[in-house]
């Protein structure tokens, strides 16, 4: 590293430490920049380049993680979490959670309590898959094999939900994507929780045509955030619904397939099967 790069690294490390030590005061951009002897404009650009997120977003991450710890304590209230995080009130706490977690602080504290989820395992041409649904739609879908415990993942996402091993109409309708009778397929509904950014990325994935692929950069450009390629990749990795939201259709700019939660072989199989069936008119009228 050059002398200037070392200096920049040390400044960013100092800024991160300052934010971590002072997040309860919710410091402004000007205050953080002053702590490392930089102008706000220069600091904003330097921090974003090195950390991958803006100083404001990093502060939000630190704040929401602390608020989550407070809310995890049984007797803590939303007011307690807001106060302990240095926020002016529960309204700001609500906005913070919606921006970062894609749910209200109350929903986080409840962790799926009072939510009824049905789940069942199904055999598909790609292997065993678990589909979980609420009354509103599909909330989770994942391949289940010896290398991946889909049910435990579901429990992690909804730790207090009432899970019932039961097949329902939404699951049966979802399984039609693996049959040859595509003409009777009804529109599949989702019941997802995610940040506004994640939801926007997932919605964009749904528009990738069957048998086609897109790069992470393509997705970032589509959502009008061309520099957010890394954040797009993170959002894609958080996709809770395998196959239906086709994260397997996203590849690296180099043409390599890239990572996939259930392995490269599974991704190759999915992409290949879709490419082979792209000219099937009934298939193209489906949710694909």
Short mmCIF file of C-alpha atoms in Angstrom, two decimals:
data_model
loop_
_atom_site.label_atom_id
_atom_site.label_comp_id
_atom_site.label_asym_id
_atom_site.label_seq_id
_atom_site.Cartn_x
_atom_site.Cartn_y
_atom_site.Cartn_z
CA UNK A 1 0.00 0.00 0.00
CA UNK A 2 1.15 3.52 -0.72
CA UNK A 3 1.68 6.04 2.04
CA UNK A 4 -1.56 7.80 1.07
CA UNK A 5 -3.53 4.53 1.13
CA UNK A 6 -2.19 3.75 4.61
CA UNK A 7 -3.20 7.24 5.75
CA UNK A 8 -6.70 6.82 4.30
CA UNK A 9 -7.06 3.38 5.90
CA UNK A 10 -6.09 4.76 9.30
CA UNK A 11 -8.56 7.60 8.95
CA UNK A 12 -11.41 5.23 8.10
CA UNK A 13 -10.47 2.95 10.99
CA UNK A 14 -10.47 5.99 13.28
CA UNK A 15 -13.86 7.09 11.93
CA UNK A 16 -15.35 3.62 12.46
CA UNK A 17 -14.05 3.59 16.02
CA UNK A 18 -15.49 7.07 16.59
CA UNK A 19 -18.92 5.99 15.35
CA UNK A 20 -18.87 2.84 17.47
CA UNK A 21 -17.90 4.81 20.58
CA UNK A 22 -20.34 7.69 20.01
CA UNK A 23 -23.37 6.23 18.21
CA UNK A 24 -25.63 7.00 21.19
CA UNK A 25 -25.06 10.69 20.47
CA UNK A 26 -26.06 10.06 16.82
CA UNK A 27 -23.21 12.21 15.46
CA UNK A 28 -23.73 14.12 12.21
CA UNK A 29 -21.58 13.75 9.11
CA UNK A 30 -19.85 17.02 9.97
CA UNK A 31 -19.00 15.80 13.47
CA UNK A 32 -17.58 12.48 12.28
CA UNK A 33 -15.57 14.18 9.53
CA UNK A 34 -14.17 16.68 12.01
CA UNK A 35 -13.04 13.83 14.27
CA UNK A 36 -10.70 12.61 11.51
CA UNK A 37 -9.74 16.10 10.27
CA UNK A 38 -11.44 15.88 6.88
CA UNK A 39 -14.04 17.97 5.10
CA UNK A 40 -17.53 16.38 5.11
CA UNK A 41 -17.49 16.01 1.30
CA UNK A 42 -14.06 14.34 1.17
CA UNK A 43 -14.84 12.14 4.17
CA UNK A 44 -18.20 11.00 2.73
CA UNK A 45 -16.57 9.88 -0.51
CA UNK A 46 -13.52 8.29 1.18
CA UNK A 47 -15.57 6.39 3.77
CA UNK A 48 -18.02 5.06 1.17
CA UNK A 49 -15.20 3.84 -1.07
CA UNK A 50 -13.44 2.03 1.76
CA UNK A 51 -16.38 0.73 3.81
CA UNK A 52 -18.81 0.06 0.97
CA UNK A 53 -21.58 2.04 2.68
CA UNK A 54 -22.04 5.69 3.56
CA UNK A 55 -21.17 6.97 7.07
CA UNK A 56 -24.91 7.51 7.70
CA UNK A 57 -25.75 3.93 6.72
CA UNK A 58 -22.92 2.56 8.86
CA UNK A 59 -24.21 4.56 11.83
CA UNK A 60 -27.67 3.11 11.19
CA UNK A 61 -26.27 -0.44 11.20
CA UNK A 62 -24.51 0.15 14.51
CA UNK A 63 -27.61 1.78 16.00
CA UNK A 64 -30.08 -0.89 14.90
CA UNK A 65 -27.84 -3.70 16.16
CA UNK A 66 -27.75 -2.06 19.59
CA UNK A 67 -31.51 -1.50 19.53
CA UNK A 68 -32.01 -5.18 18.68
CA UNK A 69 -29.95 -6.16 21.72
CA UNK A 70 -32.08 -3.93 23.93
CA UNK A 71 -35.32 -5.30 22.47
CA UNK A 72 -34.12 -8.85 23.09
CA UNK A 73 -34.31 -8.19 26.83
CA UNK A 74 -37.71 -9.37 28.10
CA UNK A 75 -38.74 -6.24 29.98
CA UNK A 76 -37.46 -3.72 27.44
CA UNK A 77 -39.94 -1.47 25.65
CA UNK A 78 -39.68 0.33 22.32
CA UNK A 79 -39.08 3.54 24.26
CA UNK A 80 -36.19 1.86 26.11
CA UNK A 81 -34.63 0.82 22.80
CA UNK A 82 -34.98 4.31 21.33
CA UNK A 83 -33.54 5.97 24.44
CA UNK A 84 -30.63 3.55 24.78
CA UNK A 85 -29.74 4.02 21.10
CA UNK A 86 -29.74 7.82 21.32
CA UNK A 87 -32.81 8.30 19.14
CA UNK A 88 -35.29 11.09 19.82
CA UNK A 89 -38.28 8.78 20.08
CA UNK A 90 -40.01 5.60 18.97
CA UNK A 91 -40.87 7.22 15.63
CA UNK A 92 -37.21 7.41 14.68
CA UNK A 93 -36.71 3.87 15.96
CA UNK A 94 -39.56 2.75 13.69
CA UNK A 95 -38.01 4.47 10.67
CA UNK A 96 -34.59 2.99 11.46
CA UNK A 97 -35.93 -0.57 11.64
CA UNK A 98 -37.98 -0.21 8.47
CA UNK A 99 -34.93 1.09 6.61
CA UNK A 100 -32.46 -1.55 7.81
CA UNK A 101 -34.53 -4.57 8.86
CA UNK A 102 -37.63 -4.18 6.69
CA UNK A 103 -39.92 -4.58 9.72
CA UNK A 104 -41.14 -2.51 12.62
CA UNK A 105 -39.29 -2.73 15.96
CA UNK A 106 -42.42 -4.31 17.42
CA UNK A 107 -42.35 -7.03 14.76
CA UNK A 108 -38.69 -7.66 15.50
CA UNK A 109 -39.37 -7.97 19.21
CA UNK A 110 -42.26 -10.37 18.54
CA UNK A 111 -40.10 -12.43 16.12
CA UNK A 112 -43.08 -13.91 14.31
CA UNK A 113 -45.19 -14.43 17.42
CA UNK A 114 -48.89 -15.03 16.57
CA UNK A 115 -47.90 -15.79 12.95
CA UNK A 116 -49.13 -19.17 11.69
CA UNK A 117 -46.86 -20.82 9.13
CA UNK A 118 -47.53 -24.07 7.31
CA UNK A 119 -44.58 -25.93 5.86
CA UNK A 120 -44.13 -29.10 3.84
CA UNK A 121 -41.42 -30.95 1.97
CA UNK A 122 -41.82 -31.78 -1.71
CA UNK A 123 -39.77 -33.80 -4.19
CA UNK A 124 -38.83 -31.91 -7.36
CA UNK A 125 -36.65 -32.60 -10.37
CA UNK A 126 -33.98 -30.52 -8.63
CA UNK A 127 -34.20 -32.31 -5.28
CA UNK A 128 -36.24 -32.04 -2.09
CA UNK A 129 -37.57 -28.58 -1.31
CA UNK A 130 -39.31 -27.02 1.68
CA UNK A 131 -42.14 -24.56 1.08
CA UNK A 132 -43.48 -22.43 3.94
CA UNK A 133 -46.60 -20.30 3.68
CA UNK A 134 -48.78 -17.92 5.64
CA UNK A 135 -52.37 -17.05 4.80
CA UNK A 136 -50.96 -14.26 2.60
CA UNK A 137 -48.56 -16.29 0.48
CA UNK A 138 -45.17 -17.99 0.25
CA UNK A 139 -42.83 -16.70 2.97
CA UNK A 140 -39.96 -19.16 2.57
CA UNK A 141 -38.75 -21.74 0.08
CA UNK A 142 -35.46 -23.61 0.19
CA UNK A 143 -33.78 -26.75 -1.03
CA UNK A 144 -33.44 -29.31 1.75
CA UNK A 145 -30.69 -31.90 1.74
CA UNK A 146 -27.97 -33.29 3.98
CA UNK A 147 -25.92 -30.11 3.55
CA UNK A 148 -28.64 -27.61 4.41
CA UNK A 149 -31.28 -27.74 7.17
CA UNK A 150 -34.09 -25.69 5.62
CA UNK A 151 -36.40 -26.09 8.61
CA UNK A 152 -33.80 -24.69 11.01
CA UNK A 153 -33.31 -21.74 8.69
CA UNK A 154 -37.07 -21.12 8.71
CA UNK A 155 -37.09 -21.25 12.52
CA UNK A 156 -34.24 -18.75 12.64
CA UNK A 157 -36.18 -16.27 10.52
CA UNK A 158 -39.45 -16.77 12.46
CA UNK A 159 -38.34 -18.01 15.91
CA UNK A 160 -41.68 -17.40 17.65
CA UNK A 161 -44.07 -18.33 14.84
CA UNK A 162 -46.38 -21.32 15.13
CA UNK A 163 -45.00 -23.80 12.60
CA UNK A 164 -47.27 -26.61 11.41
CA UNK A 165 -46.19 -29.45 9.14
CA UNK A 166 -49.17 -29.23 6.82
CA UNK A 167 -49.80 -28.99 3.07
CA UNK A 168 -52.05 -26.13 1.97
CA UNK A 169 -53.45 -24.78 -1.30
CA UNK A 170 -50.73 -22.16 -1.70
CA UNK A 171 -48.03 -24.84 -1.50
CA UNK A 172 -49.87 -27.05 -4.00
CA UNK A 173 -50.21 -24.12 -6.38
CA UNK A 174 -46.53 -23.33 -5.99
CA UNK A 175 -45.58 -26.90 -6.90
CA UNK A 176 -47.25 -26.47 -10.29
CA UNK A 177 -44.06 -24.75 -11.46
CA UNK A 178 -42.55 -28.24 -11.65
CA UNK A 179 -45.40 -29.81 -13.63
CA UNK A 180 -46.06 -29.60 -17.35
CA UNK A 181 -49.51 -28.06 -16.99
CA UNK A 182 -48.52 -24.39 -16.92
CA UNK A 183 -51.77 -23.08 -18.41
CA UNK A 184 -53.70 -23.41 -15.16
CA UNK A 185 -51.06 -21.83 -12.95
CA UNK A 186 -52.46 -19.00 -10.86
CA UNK A 187 -50.38 -16.04 -9.86
CA UNK A 188 -48.30 -16.96 -6.82
CA UNK A 189 -48.37 -14.47 -3.97
CA UNK A 190 -45.52 -13.78 -1.57
CA UNK A 191 -45.47 -12.79 2.09
CA UNK A 192 -41.92 -11.53 2.55
CA UNK A 193 -40.10 -9.40 5.05
CA UNK A 194 -37.11 -7.42 3.89
CA UNK A 195 -35.73 -3.93 3.66
CA UNK A 196 -37.09 -1.65 0.91
CA UNK A 197 -33.78 -2.15 -0.91
CA UNK A 198 -33.97 -5.94 -0.66
CA UNK A 199 -37.58 -5.99 -1.84
CA UNK A 200 -36.66 -3.81 -4.82
CA UNK A 201 -33.83 -6.17 -5.75
CA UNK A 202 -36.04 -9.26 -5.40
CA UNK A 203 -38.74 -7.64 -7.51
CA UNK A 204 -36.15 -6.96 -10.22
CA UNK A 205 -35.05 -10.60 -10.19
CA UNK A 206 -38.61 -11.60 -11.06
CA UNK A 207 -38.29 -9.67 -14.32
CA UNK A 208 -35.29 -11.67 -15.60
CA UNK A 209 -36.75 -13.74 -18.47
CA UNK A 210 -36.78 -17.53 -18.37
CA UNK A 211 -33.61 -18.97 -19.86
CA UNK A 212 -31.75 -15.68 -19.48
CA UNK A 213 -29.19 -14.42 -16.99
CA UNK A 214 -28.21 -11.00 -15.69
CA UNK A 215 -25.16 -9.67 -13.87
CA UNK A 216 -25.07 -8.03 -10.47
CA UNK A 217 -24.24 -4.80 -12.28
CA UNK A 218 -27.33 -5.22 -14.49
CA UNK A 219 -29.52 -5.48 -11.39
CA UNK A 220 -27.87 -2.45 -9.77
CA UNK A 221 -28.45 -0.43 -12.93
CA UNK A 222 -32.07 -1.61 -13.18
CA UNK A 223 -32.87 -0.31 -9.70
CA UNK A 224 -31.08 2.96 -10.55
CA UNK A 225 -28.23 2.38 -8.11
CA UNK A 226 -25.37 1.44 -10.46
CA UNK A 227 -22.68 1.77 -7.78
CA UNK A 228 -24.47 -0.52 -5.32
CA UNK A 229 -23.25 -3.78 -6.89
CA UNK A 230 -21.96 -5.15 -3.58
CA UNK A 231 -25.20 -4.29 -1.77
CA UNK A 232 -27.16 -5.95 -4.59
CA UNK A 233 -25.13 -9.11 -4.11
CA UNK A 234 -25.87 -9.09 -0.38
CA UNK A 235 -29.60 -8.61 -1.01
CA UNK A 236 -29.63 -11.47 -3.51
CA UNK A 237 -27.91 -13.68 -0.95
CA UNK A 238 -30.74 -12.90 1.49
CA UNK A 239 -33.45 -14.06 -0.94
CA UNK A 240 -35.75 -16.26 1.20
CA UNK A 241 -37.60 -17.91 -1.69
CA UNK A 242 -35.55 -20.25 -3.87
CA UNK A 243 -36.55 -20.69 -7.53
CA UNK A 244 -39.64 -18.47 -7.41
CA UNK A 245 -37.45 -15.40 -6.97
CA UNK A 246 -34.74 -16.50 -9.41
CA UNK A 247 -31.48 -15.45 -7.79
CA UNK A 248 -29.91 -18.37 -9.66
CA UNK A 249 -30.19 -16.28 -12.86
CA UNK A 250 -27.64 -13.74 -11.62
CA UNK A 251 -24.02 -14.27 -12.64
CA UNK A 252 -20.72 -12.42 -12.42
CA UNK A 253 -19.74 -9.85 -15.04
CA UNK A 254 -16.95 -12.24 -16.12
CA UNK A 255 -19.54 -14.81 -17.17
CA UNK A 256 -18.80 -17.14 -14.27
CA UNK A 257 -21.89 -18.38 -12.43
CA UNK A 258 -20.69 -17.24 -9.03
CA UNK A 259 -21.88 -18.40 -5.63
CA UNK A 260 -25.22 -20.01 -4.84
CA UNK A 261 -26.52 -20.94 -1.39
CA UNK A 262 -27.22 -24.51 -2.49
CA UNK A 263 -24.08 -25.01 -4.56
CA UNK A 264 -22.85 -24.37 -8.08
CA UNK A 265 -24.16 -27.71 -9.37
CA UNK A 266 -27.71 -26.78 -8.36
CA UNK A 267 -27.35 -23.38 -10.02
CA UNK A 268 -26.05 -24.91 -13.27
CA UNK A 269 -28.93 -27.37 -13.28
CA UNK A 270 -31.56 -24.67 -12.77
CA UNK A 271 -30.13 -22.35 -15.43
CA UNK A 272 -29.70 -25.23 -17.89
CA UNK A 273 -33.23 -26.56 -17.38
CA UNK A 274 -34.72 -23.10 -17.90
CA UNK A 275 -32.66 -22.53 -21.04
CA UNK A 276 -33.88 -25.84 -22.44
CA UNK A 277 -37.50 -24.87 -21.76
CA UNK A 278 -37.44 -21.21 -22.75
CA UNK A 279 -39.34 -21.87 -25.99
CA UNK A 280 -42.18 -23.67 -24.23
CA UNK A 281 -45.09 -21.16 -24.58
CA UNK A 282 -46.96 -22.55 -21.58
CA UNK A 283 -43.82 -22.30 -19.45
CA UNK A 284 -43.27 -18.69 -20.44
CA UNK A 285 -46.78 -17.82 -19.30
CA UNK A 286 -46.01 -19.06 -15.81
CA UNK A 287 -44.48 -17.19 -12.89
CA UNK A 288 -41.15 -17.67 -14.66
#
